[in-house]
Tab-separated table of C-alpha atoms in Angstrom:
chain	number	residue	atom	x	y	z
F	1	MET	CA	0.000	0.000	0.000
F	2	MET	CA	1.418	3.391	-1.013
F	3	ARG	CA	2.082	5.882	1.775
F	4	LYS	CA	0.828	9.326	0.808
F	5	ARG	CA	3.251	11.424	2.854
F	6	PRO	CA	6.449	11.792	0.841
F	7	LEU	CA	9.950	11.009	2.018
F	8	LYS	CA	11.981	14.200	1.878
F	9	VAL	CA	15.373	14.171	0.184
F	10	ALA	CA	18.057	16.865	0.430
F	11	LEU	CA	20.704	16.979	-2.300
F	12	LEU	CA	24.194	18.304	-1.562
F	13	GLY	CA	25.814	19.262	-4.850
F	14	CYS	CA	24.307	19.811	-8.262
F	15	GLY	CA	27.141	19.225	-10.685
F	16	ILE	CA	27.339	16.473	-13.287
F	17	VAL	CA	26.169	13.754	-10.881
F	18	GLY	CA	23.863	15.812	-8.677
F	19	SER	CA	21.919	17.260	-11.599
F	20	GLU	CA	21.425	13.735	-12.982
F	21	VAL	CA	20.129	12.555	-9.610
F	22	ALA	CA	17.629	15.423	-9.551
F	23	ARG	CA	16.589	14.781	-13.152
F	24	ILE	CA	15.996	11.056	-12.598
F	25	MET	CA	14.083	11.700	-9.382
F	26	THR	CA	11.760	13.980	-11.346
F	27	ALA	CA	11.512	11.998	-14.585
F	28	HIS	CA	10.901	8.656	-12.866
F	29	ALA	CA	9.011	9.874	-9.814
F	30	ASP	CA	6.105	7.452	-10.228
F	31	ASP	CA	8.337	4.405	-10.740
F	32	LEU	CA	10.515	5.307	-7.768
F	33	ALA	CA	7.446	5.797	-5.590
F	34	ALA	CA	6.087	2.393	-6.611
F	35	ARG	CA	9.413	0.702	-5.846
F	36	ILE	CA	9.811	2.412	-2.492
F	37	GLY	CA	6.201	2.445	-1.314
F	38	ALA	CA	6.079	6.218	-0.877
F	39	PRO	CA	6.669	9.249	-3.070
F	40	LEU	CA	9.923	11.179	-2.921
F	41	GLU	CA	10.091	14.916	-2.480
F	42	LEU	CA	13.251	16.808	-3.381
F	43	ALA	CA	13.172	19.234	-0.466
F	44	GLY	CA	16.332	21.247	-1.140
F	45	ILE	CA	19.519	21.431	-3.192
F	46	ALA	CA	22.650	22.921	-1.630
F	47	VAL	CA	25.221	24.441	-3.978
F	48	ARG	CA	28.190	26.781	-3.654
F	49	ARG	CA	27.494	28.823	-6.771
F	50	PRO	CA	23.764	29.156	-7.522
F	51	SER	CA	24.536	31.066	-10.704
F	52	VAL	CA	25.817	27.876	-12.359
F	53	VAL	CA	22.937	25.572	-11.425
F	54	ARG	CA	22.067	23.443	-14.450
F	55	ASP	CA	19.001	23.755	-16.645
F	56	GLY	CA	15.971	21.799	-15.504
F	57	ILE	CA	16.640	22.340	-11.804
F	58	ASP	CA	13.866	23.990	-9.778
F	59	ARG	CA	15.556	27.216	-8.674
F	60	SER	CA	13.213	27.560	-5.704
F	61	LEU	CA	14.916	24.516	-4.131
F	62	VAL	CA	18.438	25.900	-4.418
F	63	THR	CA	20.261	27.179	-1.343
F	64	THR	CA	23.836	28.031	-0.446
F	65	ASP	CA	23.282	27.152	3.221
F	66	ALA	CA	23.990	23.409	3.211
F	67	THR	CA	24.257	23.280	7.003
F	68	ALA	CA	20.783	24.670	7.522
F	69	LEU	CA	19.389	22.249	4.955
F	70	VAL	CA	20.766	19.104	6.616
F	71	LYS	CA	19.736	20.342	10.080
F	72	ARG	CA	16.098	21.001	9.191
F	73	GLY	CA	14.925	17.959	11.085
F	74	ASP	CA	12.297	16.910	8.531
F	75	ILE	CA	14.761	15.512	5.980
F	76	ASP	CA	14.613	11.730	5.625
F	77	VAL	CA	17.638	11.202	3.370
F	78	VAL	CA	20.601	13.399	2.465
F	79	VAL	CA	22.350	12.642	-0.828
F	80	GLU	CA	25.954	13.925	-0.800
F	81	VAL	CA	27.692	14.313	-4.165
F	82	ILE	CA	29.979	17.277	-3.503
F	83	GLY	CA	33.100	15.188	-2.874
F	84	GLY	CA	36.196	16.005	-0.838
F	85	ILE	CA	36.693	15.775	2.902
F	86	GLU	CA	35.264	19.065	4.142
F	87	PRO	CA	32.588	20.314	4.296
F	88	ALA	CA	31.226	16.892	3.289
F	89	ARG	CA	32.273	15.221	6.553
F	90	SER	CA	30.678	17.885	8.760
F	91	LEU	CA	27.520	17.955	6.660
F	92	ILE	CA	27.082	14.178	6.693
F	93	THR	CA	27.669	14.047	10.454
F	94	ALA	CA	25.155	16.846	11.038
F	95	ALA	CA	22.611	15.159	8.794
F	96	ILE	CA	22.834	11.896	10.724
F	97	GLU	CA	22.657	13.690	14.073
F	98	HIS	CA	19.492	15.463	12.915
F	99	GLY	CA	17.720	12.275	11.900
F	100	ALA	CA	18.583	11.754	8.228
F	101	SER	CA	20.075	8.706	6.585
F	102	VAL	CA	22.833	9.402	4.064
F	103	VAL	CA	23.675	8.280	0.533
F	104	SER	CA	27.132	9.356	-0.611
F	105	ALA	CA	29.390	9.006	-3.643
F	106	ASN	CA	32.423	10.283	-1.745
F	107	LYS	CA	35.216	7.699	-1.980
F	108	ALA	CA	37.907	9.922	-0.419
F	109	LEU	CA	35.828	10.637	2.674
F	110	ILE	CA	34.635	7.050	3.139
F	111	ALA	CA	38.189	5.732	2.728
F	112	GLN	CA	39.527	8.189	5.296
F	113	ASP	CA	36.716	8.490	7.848
F	114	GLY	CA	34.262	5.698	7.067
F	115	ALA	CA	34.588	4.133	10.522
F	116	ALA	CA	33.621	7.350	12.339
F	117	LEU	CA	30.721	8.035	9.986
F	118	HIS	CA	29.432	4.471	10.370
F	119	ALA	CA	29.671	4.821	14.154
F	120	ALA	CA	27.565	7.985	14.007
F	121	ALA	CA	24.996	6.235	11.821
F	122	VAL	CA	24.741	3.316	14.249
F	123	GLU	CA	24.458	5.655	17.243
F	124	HIS	CA	21.530	7.490	15.680
F	125	GLY	CA	19.883	4.486	14.020
F	126	ARG	CA	20.428	5.709	10.480
F	127	ASP	CA	21.867	4.308	7.239
F	128	LEU	CA	25.081	5.262	5.446
F	129	TYR	CA	25.214	3.875	1.896
F	130	TYR	CA	27.877	4.612	-0.752
F	131	GLU	CA	27.631	2.212	-3.689
F	132	ALA	CA	28.478	5.068	-6.061
F	133	ALA	CA	31.835	5.667	-4.348
F	134	VAL	CA	33.455	2.747	-6.190
F	135	ALA	CA	33.144	1.901	-9.888
F	136	GLY	CA	30.198	4.145	-10.749
F	137	ALA	CA	27.188	2.235	-12.025
F	138	ILE	CA	28.683	-1.226	-11.435
F	139	PRO	CA	26.824	-3.061	-8.634
F	140	LEU	CA	29.843	-4.026	-6.555
F	141	LEU	CA	29.755	-3.027	-2.892
F	142	ARG	CA	26.326	-4.504	-2.257
F	143	PRO	CA	27.247	-7.898	-3.799
F	144	LEU	CA	30.436	-7.953	-1.697
F	145	ARG	CA	28.565	-6.951	1.450
F	146	GLU	CA	25.379	-8.955	0.972
F	147	SER	CA	25.510	-11.533	-1.836
F	148	LEU	CA	28.885	-12.864	-0.665
F	149	ALA	CA	28.128	-12.473	3.047
F	150	GLY	CA	28.208	-16.245	3.492
F	151	ASP	CA	31.408	-16.706	1.501
F	152	HIS	CA	35.101	-16.136	2.180
F	153	VAL	CA	36.671	-13.604	-0.193
F	154	HIS	CA	40.357	-14.191	-0.918
F	155	ARG	CA	41.205	-11.502	-3.443
F	156	VAL	CA	39.737	-8.462	-5.178
F	157	VAL	CA	41.582	-7.103	-8.221
F	158	GLY	CA	40.193	-4.269	-10.259
F	159	ILE	CA	40.503	-1.520	-12.807
F	160	VAL	CA	38.657	1.166	-10.868
F	161	ASN	CA	39.683	4.360	-12.648
F	162	GLY	CA	38.431	5.022	-16.158
F	163	THR	CA	40.900	7.811	-16.938
F	164	THR	CA	43.965	5.678	-16.362
F	165	ASN	CA	42.482	2.728	-18.202
F	166	PHE	CA	41.737	4.932	-21.213
F	167	ILE	CA	45.313	6.242	-21.256
F	168	LEU	CA	46.925	2.809	-20.906
F	169	ASP	CA	44.562	1.305	-23.474
F	170	LYS	CA	45.538	3.981	-25.995
F	171	MET	CA	49.229	3.411	-25.311
F	172	ASP	CA	48.714	-0.303	-25.847
F	173	SER	CA	46.541	-0.151	-28.971
F	174	SER	CA	48.160	2.746	-30.812
F	175	GLY	CA	51.722	2.842	-29.527
F	176	ALA	CA	51.187	6.380	-28.229
F	177	GLY	CA	53.366	7.785	-25.479
F	178	TYR	CA	51.967	8.668	-22.070
F	179	GLN	CA	51.614	12.404	-22.714
F	180	GLU	CA	49.974	11.879	-26.106
F	181	ALA	CA	47.430	9.469	-24.609
F	182	LEU	CA	46.777	11.834	-21.689
F	183	ASP	CA	46.174	14.720	-24.091
F	184	GLU	CA	43.591	12.641	-25.963
F	185	ALA	CA	41.885	11.658	-22.701
F	186	THR	CA	41.718	15.333	-21.710
F	187	ALA	CA	40.314	16.389	-25.084
F	188	LEU	CA	37.576	13.762	-24.819
F	189	GLY	CA	36.668	14.765	-21.259
F	190	TYR	CA	37.968	11.584	-19.612
F	191	ALA	CA	40.756	13.409	-17.764
F	192	GLU	CA	40.500	16.508	-15.580
F	193	ALA	CA	42.595	19.607	-16.280
F	194	ASP	CA	44.674	18.429	-13.307
F	195	PRO	CA	44.745	14.625	-13.644
F	196	THR	CA	46.955	14.017	-10.595
F	197	ALA	CA	44.330	12.221	-8.512
F	198	ASP	CA	43.794	9.730	-11.329
F	199	VAL	CA	47.240	9.158	-12.848
F	200	GLU	CA	49.065	9.086	-9.505
F	201	GLY	CA	46.641	6.489	-8.149
F	202	PHE	CA	45.005	8.519	-5.353
F	203	ASP	CA	41.496	7.903	-6.683
F	204	ALA	CA	42.086	4.164	-7.082
F	205	ALA	CA	43.706	3.940	-3.636
F	206	ALA	CA	40.609	5.353	-1.944
F	207	LYS	CA	38.479	2.794	-3.749
F	208	ALA	CA	40.907	-0.005	-2.813
F	209	ALA	CA	40.578	0.929	0.863
F	210	ILE	CA	36.783	0.677	0.637
F	211	LEU	CA	36.885	-2.617	-1.264
F	212	ALA	CA	39.376	-4.212	1.135
F	213	GLY	CA	37.390	-3.126	4.175
F	214	ILE	CA	34.163	-4.657	2.895
F	215	ALA	CA	35.715	-7.805	1.401
F	216	PHE	CA	37.763	-8.709	4.479
F	217	HIS	CA	35.579	-7.268	7.268
F	218	THR	CA	38.504	-5.163	8.418
F	219	ARG	CA	38.988	-1.427	8.736
F	220	VAL	CA	41.334	-0.352	5.960
F	221	ARG	CA	42.115	3.347	5.732
F	222	LEU	CA	43.491	5.258	2.799
F	223	ASP	CA	46.873	5.491	4.547
F	224	ASP	CA	47.032	1.675	4.628
F	225	VAL	CA	47.013	1.415	0.827
F	226	HIS	CA	50.339	1.285	-1.008
F	227	ARG	CA	50.095	3.600	-4.004
F	228	GLU	CA	52.126	4.057	-7.175
F	229	GLY	CA	51.064	6.099	-10.190
F	230	MET	CA	51.403	5.234	-13.860
F	231	THR	CA	53.104	8.344	-15.252
F	232	GLU	CA	56.399	6.475	-15.742
F	233	VAL	CA	54.889	3.737	-17.925
F	234	THR	CA	56.450	3.923	-21.405
F	235	ALA	CA	55.896	2.528	-24.874
F	236	SER	CA	58.946	0.358	-24.216
F	237	ASP	CA	57.161	-1.182	-21.212
F	238	PHE	CA	54.239	-2.094	-23.458
F	239	ALA	CA	56.627	-3.653	-25.980
F	240	SER	CA	58.096	-5.794	-23.189
F	241	ALA	CA	54.619	-6.726	-21.995
F	242	LYS	CA	53.584	-7.784	-25.488
F	243	ALA	CA	56.694	-9.960	-25.766
F	244	MET	CA	55.417	-11.805	-22.674
F	245	GLY	CA	51.836	-12.054	-23.948
F	246	CYS	CA	50.720	-9.372	-21.494
F	247	THR	CA	49.321	-5.867	-21.325
F	248	ILE	CA	49.616	-3.197	-18.636
F	249	LYS	CA	46.832	-1.965	-16.358
F	250	LEU	CA	46.701	0.230	-13.260
F	251	LEU	CA	45.300	-2.224	-10.737
F	252	ALA	CA	43.763	-1.955	-7.288
F	253	ILE	CA	44.666	-5.214	-5.543
F	254	CYS	CA	43.230	-6.317	-2.195
F	255	GLU	CA	44.369	-9.681	-0.846
F	256	ARG	CA	43.960	-11.845	2.200
F	257	ALA	CA	47.214	-13.574	3.213
F	258	ALA	CA	47.437	-17.306	2.569
F	259	ASP	CA	47.230	-18.000	6.303
F	260	GLY	CA	44.266	-15.620	6.653
F	261	ALA	CA	46.043	-13.640	9.367
F	262	SER	CA	46.461	-10.324	7.524
F	263	VAL	CA	45.411	-8.378	4.444
F	264	THR	CA	47.084	-6.073	1.950
F	265	ALA	CA	45.794	-3.294	-0.272
F	266	ARG	CA	47.817	-1.716	-3.075
F	267	VAL	CA	47.520	0.279	-6.288
F	268	HIS	CA	50.178	0.193	-9.011
F	269	PRO	CA	50.717	-0.544	-12.703
F	270	ALA	CA	51.181	-4.212	-13.478
F	271	MET	CA	51.607	-6.537	-16.414
F	272	ILE	CA	48.756	-9.033	-16.720
F	273	PRO	CA	48.398	-11.905	-19.224
F	274	LEU	CA	46.165	-11.273	-22.218
F	275	SER	CA	44.213	-14.341	-21.134
F	276	HIS	CA	43.118	-12.624	-17.896
F	277	PRO	CA	39.575	-11.163	-18.046
F	278	LEU	CA	40.824	-7.741	-16.951
F	279	ALA	CA	43.179	-7.538	-19.939
F	280	SER	CA	40.239	-7.061	-22.315
F	281	VAL	CA	38.763	-4.077	-20.441
F	282	ARG	CA	39.087	-1.200	-22.896
F	283	GLU	CA	38.610	2.558	-23.089
F	284	ALA	CA	37.319	4.220	-19.879
F	285	TYR	CA	35.511	1.155	-18.551
F	286	ASN	CA	35.995	-0.353	-15.099
F	287	ALA	CA	36.024	-3.987	-14.040
F	288	VAL	CA	36.587	-5.770	-10.757
F	289	PHE	CA	37.599	-9.430	-10.459
F	290	VAL	CA	36.653	-11.187	-7.202
F	291	GLU	CA	37.978	-14.559	-6.044
F	292	SER	CA	36.171	-16.287	-3.198
F	293	GLU	CA	36.172	-19.697	-1.604
F	294	ALA	CA	32.699	-20.918	-2.590
F	295	ALA	CA	31.611	-18.722	-5.504
F	296	GLY	CA	34.978	-18.975	-7.243
F	297	GLN	CA	35.807	-16.242	-9.734
F	298	LEU	CA	33.384	-13.389	-10.413
F	299	MET	CA	33.789	-10.311	-12.584
F	300	PHE	CA	31.854	-7.046	-12.435
F	301	TYR	CA	32.127	-4.798	-15.490
F	302	GLY	CA	30.692	-1.503	-16.691
F	303	PRO	CA	31.074	2.290	-16.852
F	304	GLY	CA	32.895	3.484	-13.769
F	305	ALA	CA	32.177	7.209	-13.916
F	306	GLY	CA	30.019	9.866	-15.528
F	307	GLY	CA	26.846	11.643	-14.521
F	308	ALA	CA	24.198	9.095	-15.488
F	309	PRO	CA	26.098	5.915	-14.457
F	310	THR	CA	27.040	7.332	-11.052
F	311	ALA	CA	23.526	8.698	-10.542
F	312	SER	CA	22.203	5.195	-11.220
F	313	ALA	CA	24.194	3.867	-8.263
F	314	VAL	CA	23.099	6.792	-6.090
F	315	LEU	CA	19.431	6.179	-6.913
F	316	GLY	CA	19.812	2.481	-6.156
F	317	ASP	CA	21.074	3.357	-2.687
F	318	LEU	CA	18.354	5.961	-2.278
F	319	VAL	CA	15.642	3.389	-2.962
F	320	ALA	CA	17.180	0.943	-0.472
F	321	VAL	CA	17.577	3.572	2.247
F	322	CYS	CA	14.032	4.871	1.757
F	323	ARG	CA	12.624	1.353	2.026
F	324	ASN	CA	14.498	1.005	5.312
F	325	ARG	CA	13.014	4.279	6.553
F	326	LEU	CA	9.506	3.067	5.799
F	327	GLY	CA	10.198	-0.197	7.603
F	328	GLU	CA	11.797	1.632	10.530
F	329	ALA	CA	14.914	-0.430	10.055
F	330	THR	CA	18.509	0.011	8.945
F	331	GLY	CA	20.497	-1.950	6.419
F	332	PHE	CA	23.963	-3.397	6.494
F	333	GLY	CA	26.478	-1.153	8.236
F	334	ASP	CA	30.192	-1.318	8.852
F	335	SER	CA	31.484	-4.875	9.274
F	336	ALA	CA	34.959	-4.858	10.799
F	337	TYR	CA	34.720	-7.792	13.181
F	338	ALA	CA	37.783	-9.550	11.704
F	339	ARG	CA	40.165	-6.755	12.765
F	340	LEU	CA	42.956	-8.121	10.574
F	341	PRO	CA	46.227	-6.184	10.416
F	342	VAL	CA	47.192	-4.584	7.107
F	343	SER	CA	50.650	-5.758	6.052
F	344	PRO	CA	53.135	-3.272	4.568
F	345	MET	CA	54.044	-3.493	0.899
F	346	GLY	CA	57.450	-4.967	1.678
F	347	GLU	CA	55.783	-8.170	2.891
F	348	VAL	CA	53.625	-8.580	-0.205
F	349	VAL	CA	54.646	-11.490	-2.427
F	350	THR	CA	54.864	-10.459	-6.086
F	351	ARG	CA	56.648	-11.141	-9.359
F	352	TYR	CA	58.725	-8.604	-11.267
F	353	HIS	CA	59.649	-7.907	-14.855
F	354	ILE	CA	63.013	-6.102	-14.781
F	355	SER	CA	64.770	-4.661	-17.816
F	356	LEU	CA	68.481	-3.872	-17.363
F	357	ASP	CA	71.015	-2.112	-19.566
F	358	VAL	CA	74.232	-4.091	-19.103
F	359	ALA	CA	77.718	-4.345	-20.548
F	360	ASP	CA	77.731	-6.724	-23.497
F	361	LYS	CA	80.508	-9.048	-22.352
F	362	PRO	CA	80.912	-12.550	-20.879
F	363	GLY	CA	80.059	-13.129	-17.226
F	364	VAL	CA	77.459	-10.374	-16.853
F	365	LEU	CA	74.526	-12.770	-16.672
F	366	ALA	CA	76.296	-14.785	-13.988
F	367	GLN	CA	76.874	-11.620	-11.921
F	368	VAL	CA	73.238	-10.617	-12.217
F	369	ALA	CA	72.019	-14.113	-11.320
F	370	THR	CA	74.264	-14.101	-8.264
F	371	VAL	CA	72.662	-10.894	-6.977
F	372	PHE	CA	69.197	-12.413	-7.334
F	373	ALA	CA	70.324	-15.547	-5.495
F	374	GLU	CA	71.906	-13.538	-2.667
F	375	HIS	CA	68.570	-11.823	-2.064
F	376	GLY	CA	66.569	-15.044	-2.165
F	377	VAL	CA	64.804	-14.220	-5.431
F	378	SER	CA	64.390	-17.014	-7.951
F	379	ILE	CA	64.550	-16.223	-11.681
F	380	ASP	CA	61.772	-17.539	-13.892
F	381	THR	CA	63.028	-16.449	-17.312
F	382	VAL	CA	65.868	-14.334	-18.658
F	383	ARG	CA	66.485	-12.873	-22.099
F	384	GLN	CA	69.604	-11.039	-23.297
F	385	GLN	CA	69.789	-9.110	-26.558
F	386	GLY	CA	72.672	-7.093	-28.020
F	387	ARG	CA	72.121	-3.602	-29.397
F	388	GLN	CA	71.495	-3.275	-33.111
F	389	ASP	CA	73.583	-0.112	-33.387
F	390	GLY	CA	76.860	-1.814	-32.513
F	391	ALA	CA	76.983	-0.322	-29.016
F	392	GLU	CA	78.830	-2.125	-26.262
F	393	ASP	CA	75.708	-2.385	-24.087
F	394	ALA	CA	73.044	-5.079	-24.155
F	395	SER	CA	69.490	-5.399	-22.883
F	396	LEU	CA	68.852	-8.015	-20.200
F	397	VAL	CA	65.259	-8.824	-19.282
F	398	VAL	CA	64.577	-10.864	-16.143
F	399	VAL	CA	61.198	-12.179	-14.975
F	400	THR	CA	61.214	-13.463	-11.409
F	401	HIS	CA	59.248	-16.024	-9.494
F	402	ARG	CA	57.162	-14.761	-6.598
F	403	ALA	CA	59.100	-13.239	-3.695
F	404	SER	CA	58.537	-10.546	-1.100
F	405	ASP	CA	58.422	-7.074	-2.514
F	406	ALA	CA	61.171	-6.045	-0.096
F	407	ALA	CA	63.470	-8.764	-1.450
F	408	LEU	CA	62.761	-7.780	-5.041
F	409	THR	CA	63.316	-4.095	-4.324
F	410	GLY	CA	66.552	-4.888	-2.511
F	411	THR	CA	67.685	-6.963	-5.478
F	412	VAL	CA	67.195	-4.088	-7.875
F	413	GLU	CA	69.090	-1.698	-5.617
F	414	ALA	CA	71.996	-4.161	-5.461
F	415	LEU	CA	71.955	-4.528	-9.251
F	416	ARG	CA	72.353	-0.762	-9.592
F	417	GLY	CA	75.633	-1.098	-7.726
F	418	LEU	CA	77.221	-3.476	-10.246
F	419	ASP	CA	79.794	-1.934	-12.575
F	420	THR	CA	78.436	-4.022	-15.417
F	421	VAL	CA	74.880	-2.734	-14.989
F	422	ARG	CA	74.542	0.593	-16.792
F	423	GLY	CA	71.028	1.210	-15.531
F	424	VAL	CA	67.583	-0.176	-14.770
F	425	ALA	CA	65.496	0.644	-17.836
F	426	SER	CA	62.232	-0.416	-16.208
F	427	MET	CA	60.779	-2.593	-13.484
F	428	MET	CA	57.158	-3.604	-13.153
F	429	ARG	CA	55.177	-6.121	-11.173
F	430	VAL	CA	53.546	-9.053	-12.934
F	431	GLU	CA	50.076	-10.109	-11.745
F	432	GLY	CA	47.423	-12.587	-12.721
F	433	GLU	CA	49.400	-15.808	-13.026
C-alpha cells in the first residue's frame, strides 16, 4: 500500500552527478514511488554557486546554506555528491545527528573516515550507503557486502579508474606515449585539467581501501594502501609486456594472506596476461575481479564514472535507504569484526619484470644471477639481446618467481651497484598468473 506522505530528500551538490540525480528523481518519480512504497520529495539542493545551477533544476529549491538544509529535522535522506573531505564530513555528520540517513558518492571521505561516519549512523539508528563511491554504475559493494556475506573472499583485483584505463589502453593499442594518450583523454573529457588524482593512483587507492574493508571485514584506511602512479609507464614497457603475452593496467589489488592472518591493499601498474579477463577491459571502462572460496571467480564490469552511471548507483542506494526508513529499520552497516592487520608493501609477495642495460661481455649474466640468489629471489626467465647499433651495451630482461616485494626491491638496488649494470630501464610487477 502506497504511503501518501512523501519522504523528503536533500541533495548536496548539483554538478554532473547531482543534476542527474535530480533529473531522474523527477523523470521517474512514479516508478521510484512504486518501488519504495512512498513518493519522494526533493526538499532542497545545496550548492556553492547558484549562478551555475544546471538547466531543468527547480531554482526555488536551491540554497547556499547546506548546514541549515541538513539540520532542518524533517529531511529523511541526504544525498551527498559534492566530494572532498570538508565540508562533506561535517555535513554528513550533522545530517545523521538530525535524523537523516545518508547516501554518498564520496570515496575519499569514506576511505579516510568511514569508521567514524558508520559509528555515528549506528548511534543514531540511520543508514550510510555509498555504492556510487566505487566503480560508478557497477553493482559491486552490495554484492560484496550482501551476496557474498556467506562466503570467504580471498582476493579483489580491479581496474577502478576510467581515466587511467583509457590512457593505458591507448598506449597499448596505438603505440602512443603517455603524454599523447593523456592529451587525448583530456580532449575527450575523460581526464580533468589536473589529472593528478587519477594518474598518480590517489582515486584508485581510496576505492581499494573501501573494497578491502568490505571484502575482508577489516577497517582499511586510505593510509594503509600502497600507491604508485602510472606516469612512468612507457611505450617500451608495453613492448616488453607484449613480448610476454601481457598488457599493462593500473590495478587496485586487495588480498587476504594465505594464512588468513592479515590483508594487503595496493595500487600500481602491473603486467597481466592477455588471457586474464581484466586484460580485455578497454577505453574508460571499469572492471573488478573477485575470487572467493565458494563462488569462485566473479567479474563485475561496466562504466565506472560519468553523470548518469554514477547517478544510477546513487538512486539504487536511495531506494534501499528509503525502504528502510519506511520499515523503521537500517540496512547493512560497517562490518569490521575480523580486525585483521594490514601488512606493509614490503611483505607482499609479487613477481617482477626487470629490464636492465648491461655491458655486453661474458660473465654479466652470472653476476646478475648471483645478486638475485643472494637476495633469495628465484629467476623464472631471462632474455639477453645485443644492441642493433653496434653499441657495447646489451638489454637483459629478467622475470622473477614470486618473492617478497622487499626482497625484489633490494635486489634491484643491489643490481644498480654493479659496474656491469649501466642502468635499470624499467621494473614492473607481474600479476594474474
